Short mmCIF file of C-alpha atoms in Angstrom, two decimals:
data_model
loop_
_atom_site.label_atom_id
_atom_site.label_comp_id
_atom_site.label_asym_id
_atom_site.label_seq_id
_atom_site.Cartn_x
_atom_site.Cartn_y
_atom_site.Cartn_z
CA MET A 1 -65.74 27.93 -27.22
CA LYS A 2 -61.99 27.38 -29.28
CA THR A 3 -60.44 27.39 -26.80
CA GLN A 4 -61.93 24.07 -25.42
CA PRO A 5 -60.53 21.63 -26.83
CA ARG A 6 -57.02 23.45 -26.71
CA LEU A 7 -56.79 23.27 -23.55
CA MET A 8 -58.32 19.47 -23.16
CA LEU A 9 -55.42 18.38 -25.11
CA MET A 10 -52.90 20.10 -23.59
CA GLY A 11 -54.12 18.53 -20.41
CA VAL A 12 -54.42 14.68 -21.87
CA SER A 13 -50.25 15.90 -22.76
CA ALA A 14 -49.70 16.67 -19.33
CA ALA A 15 -51.27 13.72 -18.28
CA MET A 16 -49.95 11.61 -20.05
CA LEU A 17 -46.39 12.96 -19.80
CA CYS A 18 -46.65 12.63 -16.46
CA ALA A 19 -47.87 8.57 -16.32
CA PHE A 20 -44.20 8.22 -18.38
CA VAL A 21 -42.30 9.90 -16.09
CA CYS A 22 -43.41 8.50 -13.13
CA VAL A 23 -42.96 4.86 -15.34
CA MET A 24 -40.00 5.70 -15.87
CA HIS A 25 -39.35 6.48 -12.48
CA GLU A 26 -40.59 3.30 -10.99
CA ALA A 27 -38.59 1.31 -13.50
CA GLN A 28 -35.54 3.11 -12.60
CA ALA A 29 -36.34 2.40 -8.60
CA ALA A 30 -36.63 -1.07 -9.70
CA GLN A 31 -33.05 -2.29 -10.87
CA PRO A 32 -31.01 -1.62 -8.26
CA ARG A 33 -33.62 -3.70 -5.96
CA ALA A 34 -33.53 -6.51 -8.34
CA HIS A 35 -29.67 -6.33 -8.58
CA SER A 36 -28.96 -5.91 -4.70
CA ALA A 37 -31.68 -9.47 -4.52
CA ARG A 38 -29.65 -11.46 -6.52
CA LEU A 39 -25.73 -10.07 -4.58
CA GLU A 40 -28.58 -10.84 -0.67
CA GLU A 41 -29.87 -14.64 -1.91
CA ASN A 42 -26.65 -15.92 0.14
CA SER A 43 -27.73 -13.88 3.65
CA SER A 44 -25.04 -16.47 5.81
CA ALA A 45 -22.13 -14.75 3.41
CA ARG A 46 -20.07 -12.02 4.56
CA SER A 47 -17.71 -9.62 2.00
CA ARG A 48 -14.17 -7.47 3.08
CA LEU A 49 -14.53 -4.02 2.52
CA VAL A 50 -11.12 -2.39 3.04
CA VAL A 51 -11.91 1.84 2.33
CA GLN A 52 -8.67 3.94 2.40
CA ILE A 53 -8.42 7.27 2.19
CA ASN A 54 -4.37 9.01 1.53
CA ASN A 55 -3.89 12.75 2.17
CA VAL A 56 -5.89 13.60 4.38
CA ALA A 57 -4.44 15.71 7.22
CA ASP A 58 -0.40 17.08 7.24
CA GLU A 59 1.40 19.72 9.84
CA ASN A 60 0.99 22.67 7.13
CA SER A 61 -2.04 23.66 6.19
CA SER A 62 -4.70 20.87 6.79
CA ARG A 63 -3.68 19.95 10.42
CA ARG A 64 -7.14 19.87 12.20
CA ASN A 65 -8.91 18.37 8.43
CA ARG A 66 -10.87 15.63 9.36
CA VAL A 67 -12.85 12.52 6.55
CA GLU A 68 -15.85 10.59 8.26
CA LEU A 69 -16.92 7.54 6.77
CA PHE A 70 -20.79 6.28 6.29
CA VAL A 71 -21.54 2.63 5.57
CA ASN A 72 -25.47 2.32 5.51
CA GLY A 73 -26.24 5.92 7.25
CA LYS A 74 -23.73 4.84 10.16
CA LYS A 75 -20.64 6.30 10.77
CA ILE A 76 -17.24 3.38 11.13
CA GLU A 77 -14.04 4.32 12.65
CA PRO A 78 -11.01 3.39 11.41
CA SER A 79 -8.99 0.83 11.86
CA ASN A 80 -6.03 2.92 12.13
CA MET A 81 -6.68 5.26 15.06
CA GLY A 82 -4.27 6.35 17.65
CA ALA A 83 -2.29 9.10 15.85
CA ARG A 84 -1.86 12.78 16.72
CA VAL A 85 -1.55 13.98 13.01
CA ARG A 86 -2.86 10.49 10.61
CA ARG A 87 -2.55 11.54 7.35
CA ASP A 88 -3.58 8.27 5.81
CA HIS A 89 -7.30 6.76 6.94
CA VAL A 90 -7.84 3.32 7.25
CA TYR A 91 -11.34 1.15 7.45
CA GLU A 92 -11.26 -2.74 7.78
CA PHE A 93 -14.70 -4.51 8.02
CA THR A 94 -16.77 -7.51 6.95
CA LEU A 95 -20.14 -6.12 6.02
CA PRO A 96 -23.24 -9.28 4.34
CA SER A 97 -22.83 -9.87 0.74
CA GLY A 98 -25.45 -7.54 -1.20
CA VAL A 99 -25.12 -3.44 -1.93
CA HIS A 100 -24.59 -1.12 0.83
CA LYS A 101 -24.86 2.26 0.33
CA ILE A 102 -21.32 4.15 1.91
CA HIS A 103 -19.99 7.66 1.33
CA ALA A 104 -17.53 10.31 3.56
CA VAL A 105 -17.27 13.38 3.58
CA TYR A 106 -14.38 15.76 3.78
CA HIS A 107 -13.94 18.59 6.24
CA ALA A 108 -11.57 20.73 5.57
CA GLN A 109 -10.80 23.94 8.03
CA SER A 110 -10.04 26.99 5.13
CA PHE A 111 -9.02 30.34 7.84
CA TRP A 112 -12.56 31.35 9.90
CA LYS A 113 -15.51 28.53 8.25
CA GLU A 114 -15.27 25.01 8.21
CA MET A 115 -16.04 22.88 4.01
CA GLU A 116 -17.27 19.92 3.47
CA TYR A 117 -16.94 17.43 0.69
CA LYS A 118 -18.51 15.02 -0.21
CA ILE A 119 -16.51 11.38 -1.24
CA THR A 120 -18.93 8.06 -2.93
CA THR A 121 -18.90 5.93 -5.58
CA HIS A 122 -20.26 6.30 -9.61
CA ASP A 123 -23.59 5.58 -7.84
CA GLY A 124 -23.61 6.25 -3.93
CA SER A 125 -23.02 2.26 -2.83
CA VAL A 126 -20.54 -0.09 -2.92
CA ARG A 127 -21.39 -4.22 -4.18
CA LEU A 128 -19.69 -6.84 -2.29
CA TYR A 129 -19.68 -10.46 -3.57
CA PRO A 130 -19.22 -13.41 -1.41
CA ASP A 131 -15.61 -15.38 -2.05
CA TYR A 132 -14.46 -11.12 -2.92
CA THR A 133 -12.67 -8.49 -0.59
CA THR A 134 -13.75 -4.82 -1.88
CA PHE A 135 -10.62 -1.89 -2.15
CA LEU A 136 -12.59 1.41 -2.23
CA SER A 137 -8.97 3.58 -2.41
CA ILE A 138 -8.88 7.44 -3.12
CA ALA A 139 -5.72 9.74 -2.91
CA LEU A 140 -7.66 13.96 -1.66
CA GLU A 141 -5.90 16.96 -4.34
CA LYS A 142 -5.96 20.05 -2.50
CA LYS A 143 -5.47 23.53 -2.58
CA SER A 144 -2.17 25.71 -0.49
CA ASP A 145 -5.32 26.24 1.58
CA GLY A 146 -6.25 22.53 2.00
CA THR A 147 -9.46 22.30 0.16
CA LEU A 148 -10.22 19.95 -1.86
CA VAL A 149 -9.88 20.90 -5.62
CA ARG A 150 -13.07 18.60 -6.07
CA ASN A 151 -16.14 18.77 -4.59
CA LYS A 152 -17.13 16.25 -5.73
CA ASN A 153 -14.81 13.12 -5.00
CA LEU A 154 -15.04 9.23 -6.26
CA PHE A 155 -13.38 5.99 -5.08
CA THR A 156 -11.78 3.61 -7.48
CA GLU A 157 -13.17 -0.10 -6.46
CA THR A 158 -11.76 -2.87 -7.26
CA PRO A 159 -12.84 -6.06 -6.54
CA ARG A 160 -10.29 -9.37 -5.67
CA LEU A 161 -11.12 -12.94 -5.04
CA THR A 162 -9.55 -13.40 -1.29
CA ASN A 163 -8.20 -16.50 -1.57
CA PRO A 164 -7.02 -17.16 -5.20
CA PRO A 165 -6.18 -20.24 -6.76
CA ALA A 166 -2.85 -21.58 -5.76
CA ALA A 167 0.59 -20.14 -8.07
CA THR A 168 2.72 -22.70 -8.45
CA PRO A 169 5.23 -22.66 -5.86
CA GLU A 170 8.34 -20.69 -6.87
CA ILE A 171 11.61 -22.51 -6.35
CA THR A 172 13.59 -21.49 -3.53
CA GLN A 173 16.67 -21.72 -1.85
CA GLY A 174 17.46 -24.94 -0.45
CA GLN A 175 14.74 -26.61 -2.20
CA LEU A 176 15.32 -29.43 -4.46
CA SER A 177 14.42 -30.56 -7.67
CA PRO A 178 14.17 -33.55 -10.08
CA ALA A 179 16.34 -32.75 -13.52
CA LYS A 180 17.68 -35.63 -15.98
CA ILE A 181 21.64 -36.47 -15.51
CA VAL A 182 23.29 -33.52 -16.07
CA GLU A 183 26.57 -33.93 -19.03
CA PRO A 184 29.53 -32.62 -17.61
CA ALA A 185 31.34 -29.33 -19.25
CA ARG A 186 34.64 -29.91 -22.00
CA ALA A 187 36.62 -28.34 -19.73
CA ILE A 188 36.48 -29.83 -15.46
CA SER A 189 38.78 -30.31 -12.83
CA THR A 190 39.32 -33.75 -12.10
CA GLN A 191 40.96 -33.40 -8.47
CA THR A 192 38.43 -34.83 -5.91
CA LEU A 193 38.46 -34.85 -1.85
CA ALA A 194 38.51 -38.78 -2.62
CA GLY A 195 40.84 -38.85 -5.09
CA LYS A 196 41.14 -40.34 -9.06
CA GLU A 197 40.96 -43.96 -8.14
CA GLU A 198 38.27 -43.66 -6.32
CA SER A 199 36.16 -41.83 -8.37
CA GLU A 200 37.43 -44.56 -11.43
CA LYS A 201 36.18 -47.19 -9.46
CA LEU A 202 33.48 -45.88 -8.18
CA ASP A 203 32.06 -44.41 -12.12
CA SER A 204 32.73 -48.04 -12.60
CA ALA A 205 30.03 -49.33 -9.61
CA THR A 206 27.48 -47.54 -9.71
CA GLU A 207 24.74 -47.59 -12.93
CA ALA A 208 23.20 -44.32 -14.62
CA ARG A 209 20.02 -42.48 -12.98
CA PRO A 210 18.19 -39.00 -12.21
CA ILE A 211 20.44 -36.58 -10.02
CA MET A 212 19.30 -34.31 -8.00
CA ILE A 213 20.01 -30.44 -8.69
CA ALA A 214 20.26 -28.40 -6.07
CA PRO A 215 18.59 -24.40 -7.62
CA ILE A 216 21.13 -21.72 -8.29
CA ALA A 217 21.38 -19.42 -5.62
CA PRO A 218 22.15 -15.19 -6.44
CA HIS A 219 25.08 -15.14 -3.64
CA VAL A 220 27.47 -18.40 -4.75
CA ARG A 221 30.68 -16.79 -7.08
CA ALA A 222 33.10 -18.54 -8.67
CA SER A 223 36.55 -17.62 -7.06
CA ALA A 224 39.14 -19.45 -6.55
CA GLN A 225 41.99 -18.57 -4.18
CA ALA A 226 45.16 -16.77 -5.17
CA ASP A 227 47.70 -20.23 -3.13
CA GLU A 228 45.63 -22.85 -4.01
CA PRO A 229 47.97 -24.70 -6.43
CA LYS A 230 47.11 -25.02 -10.17
CA GLU A 231 45.42 -27.62 -11.19
CA GLU A 232 44.77 -29.67 -14.85
CA LEU A 233 42.59 -30.11 -17.23
CA GLU A 234 40.72 -32.90 -18.95
CA PRO A 235 37.46 -34.07 -20.44
CA ALA A 236 34.66 -35.71 -17.29
CA ARG A 237 33.03 -37.95 -17.65
CA ASN A 238 29.26 -38.52 -16.94
CA VAL A 239 27.94 -37.55 -13.37
CA VAL A 240 26.06 -39.75 -11.57
CA VAL A 241 24.90 -39.88 -8.24
CA PRO A 242 22.72 -42.85 -6.92
CA GLU A 243 18.50 -42.23 -6.45
CA ASN A 244 18.37 -41.81 -2.37
CA SER A 245 21.60 -40.15 -1.39
CA GLU A 246 21.69 -37.18 0.53
CA SER A 247 24.35 -34.65 -1.93
CA ALA A 248 26.17 -31.47 0.22
CA ILE A 249 27.54 -30.54 -3.56
CA PRO A 250 27.38 -26.98 -3.88
CA VAL A 251 24.69 -24.92 -5.65
CA VAL A 252 25.98 -23.86 -8.75
CA ASN A 253 24.86 -23.13 -12.32
CA LEU A 254 26.60 -25.22 -14.23
CA ASP A 255 26.63 -24.17 -18.21
CA ARG A 256 28.08 -27.00 -20.13
CA ASN A 257 29.63 -24.54 -23.05
CA ALA A 258 31.18 -22.33 -20.59
CA VAL A 259 34.88 -22.61 -20.44
CA PRO A 260 36.53 -21.16 -16.66
CA SER A 261 39.17 -19.18 -17.46
CA GLU A 262 39.38 -20.65 -13.45
CA PRO A 263 39.01 -23.83 -12.19
CA VAL A 264 36.59 -24.35 -8.71
CA LYS A 265 37.22 -28.05 -6.19
CA THR A 266 34.31 -29.68 -5.26
CA SER A 267 32.99 -29.34 -1.61
CA VAL A 268 32.94 -32.34 1.19
CA VAL A 269 30.45 -34.98 0.21
CA ALA A 270 28.19 -37.30 1.45
CA ALA A 271 30.36 -41.00 1.77
CA GLY A 272 29.12 -42.94 -1.41
CA VAL A 273 28.04 -40.50 -3.43
CA ALA A 274 30.64 -39.52 -6.33
CA SER A 275 32.82 -36.62 -5.82
CA ALA A 276 32.36 -34.90 -9.38
CA PRO A 277 34.25 -31.71 -10.53
CA ILE A 278 32.04 -29.41 -11.75
CA VAL A 279 32.17 -25.79 -13.30
CA ILE A 280 31.24 -23.06 -12.01
CA THR A 281 30.37 -19.74 -14.27
CA GLN A 282 29.54 -16.78 -13.11
CA VAL A 283 25.67 -16.24 -12.44
CA GLU A 284 24.75 -12.61 -12.39
CA SER A 285 22.29 -11.12 -9.87
CA ALA A 286 18.88 -11.57 -9.26
CA ALA A 287 16.90 -11.12 -13.00
CA ARG A 288 14.00 -9.54 -13.03
CA ILE A 289 10.34 -11.48 -12.75
CA ALA A 290 8.52 -10.50 -15.59
CA GLY A 291 5.60 -8.83 -14.95
CA LYS A 292 5.81 -8.62 -11.28
CA ILE A 293 7.50 -4.81 -9.34
CA ALA A 294 10.06 -5.51 -6.32
CA LEU A 295 8.36 -3.47 -3.41
CA GLN A 296 11.44 -3.11 -1.19
CA ILE A 297 9.27 -2.46 2.16
CA ASN A 298 12.08 -0.77 5.51
CA THR A 299 10.65 -0.08 8.79
CA THR A 300 11.35 1.70 11.64
CA PRO A 301 12.21 -0.11 14.22
CA ALA A 302 12.75 -2.66 12.24
CA ASN A 303 11.97 -6.51 12.12
CA ALA A 304 8.01 -5.61 11.58
CA ASP A 305 6.24 -8.17 10.80
CA VAL A 306 5.07 -7.47 6.72
CA ILE A 307 1.48 -9.27 5.23
CA VAL A 308 1.19 -8.08 1.59
CA ASP A 309 -2.36 -9.39 0.56
CA ASP A 310 -2.84 -12.85 1.88
CA ARG A 311 0.73 -14.24 2.65
CA PHE A 312 3.27 -13.30 5.41
CA VAL A 313 6.25 -13.32 3.29
CA GLY A 314 8.69 -11.65 6.73
CA GLN A 315 10.00 -8.89 8.66
CA SER A 316 11.62 -5.95 8.07
CA PRO A 317 13.54 -4.50 5.79
CA LEU A 318 12.26 -7.42 3.49
CA ILE A 319 12.16 -7.41 -0.72
CA ALA A 320 9.06 -8.58 -2.01
CA HIS A 321 7.81 -9.47 -5.80
CA VAL A 322 3.91 -8.68 -6.29
CA GLU A 323 2.62 -8.28 -9.91
CA ARG A 324 2.61 -4.80 -11.39
CA ASP A 325 -0.81 -5.14 -12.65
CA ARG A 326 -2.86 -5.33 -10.08
CA SER A 327 -3.07 -2.94 -6.46
CA HIS A 328 -2.19 -4.48 -2.87
CA VAL A 329 -2.42 -4.50 0.47
CA ILE A 330 0.43 -4.35 3.05
CA GLN A 331 -0.15 -4.50 6.52
CA ILE A 332 2.56 -3.61 9.16
CA SER A 333 2.98 -4.90 12.49
CA LYS A 334 5.04 -5.28 15.55
CA LYS A 335 4.37 -5.53 19.49
CA GLY A 336 4.15 -2.51 20.95
CA TYR A 337 3.23 -0.63 17.39
CA ALA A 338 0.27 1.06 16.03
CA GLU A 339 -0.69 -1.27 13.04
CA LYS A 340 -0.52 -0.36 9.33
CA ILE A 341 -2.04 -0.14 6.47
CA LYS A 342 -0.93 1.08 3.35
CA LEU A 343 -3.08 0.49 -0.81
CA LEU A 344 -0.47 -0.12 -2.95
CA ASP A 345 -3.01 1.03 -5.90
CA ARG A 346 -1.43 -0.54 -9.74
CA SER A 347 -1.43 2.85 -11.51
CA GLU A 348 1.61 3.40 -8.96
CA LEU A 349 3.73 0.35 -10.25
CA SER A 350 2.96 0.86 -14.08
CA ASN A 351 6.21 3.02 -14.71
CA GLN A 352 8.67 1.44 -12.03
CA GLN A 353 10.97 -1.08 -11.13
CA THR A 354 12.01 -1.11 -7.45
CA TYR A 355 9.15 0.33 -5.33
CA PHE A 356 10.50 2.08 -1.82
CA LEU A 357 7.59 1.43 1.70
CA ILE A 358 8.99 3.37 4.19
CA GLU A 359 7.11 3.71 7.06
CA LYS A 360 7.82 4.99 10.50
CA LEU A 361 5.77 2.96 13.62
CA GLU A 362 4.54 4.97 16.33
CA LYS A 363 4.93 3.33 19.53
CA LEU A 364 1.52 2.57 21.33
CA GLU A 365 1.27 4.74 24.66
CA GLU A 366 1.12 2.00 28.25
#
């Protein structure tokens, strides 16, 4: 008789525990659905997804290793197929904005059997937002026999605005930027092609107006020919140029406090513009841009088109400056060769001043 109340109490406790577990399970299951519903409110929006898996196979122990990517249960083929042994796999495609299931399976050949390893995110899904490109990247760590160090491997997820706001345009060689009247240096050459007398007449007839100065070019150097006659030095007057006139004044660096060891003559200027003597000081090599890193990109063969993120930067070989505190996508293409897409993780750029990227393009079979 005494055991019946105990059994009833234990039964009631077990029922309450089961009910609590069921409620918690339903609450947790409802959270992803609610988040997914918020992301999929705009069903017409599509987002770009780029997945890169590095160190998949090589010519040594992992030659036969391979990887398979699945999105929402569907197998996705790499975008850079065509190579006999592909070390890095890149997948690039668009999906509706929202939450999508994603994982990859890495197949490693170990002696007589095949081993499988899972690659996924922390919760097995990726969230795609409108106007954002999401990058998933991982560099596989392998043992000497080609198998992976860890059974479960996680992607690094980096969302990035697809069309970032336009930054302030940088002044490049050949562009002109407005500036105020430039005061002369303390010591300059008075020799001009128009002659001293013509220069004096032009100075008296021309009113002081703003001047357009071309930006400095790194290749310009102050040098004087050894066979040129020595020129007399004396203080110069203010340099004034009419506002709408075209000038062929060479691109130089003006330094009011510097006295050059050797004076330099000016070159030919357009008619009606004062051919003013200019002091040329030593021009330093291209200084390191704060917060940026130089990418030295070389390809074999050369003259391949290079796109960094969403901007075409030119043809290889070239140097491009990019932000070091964010990841970047490098896209290299050339007609008749397989296209290459490489994701540079920001961790690889943090401790370097110049990042060297050397790629050998593989010729497509006709």
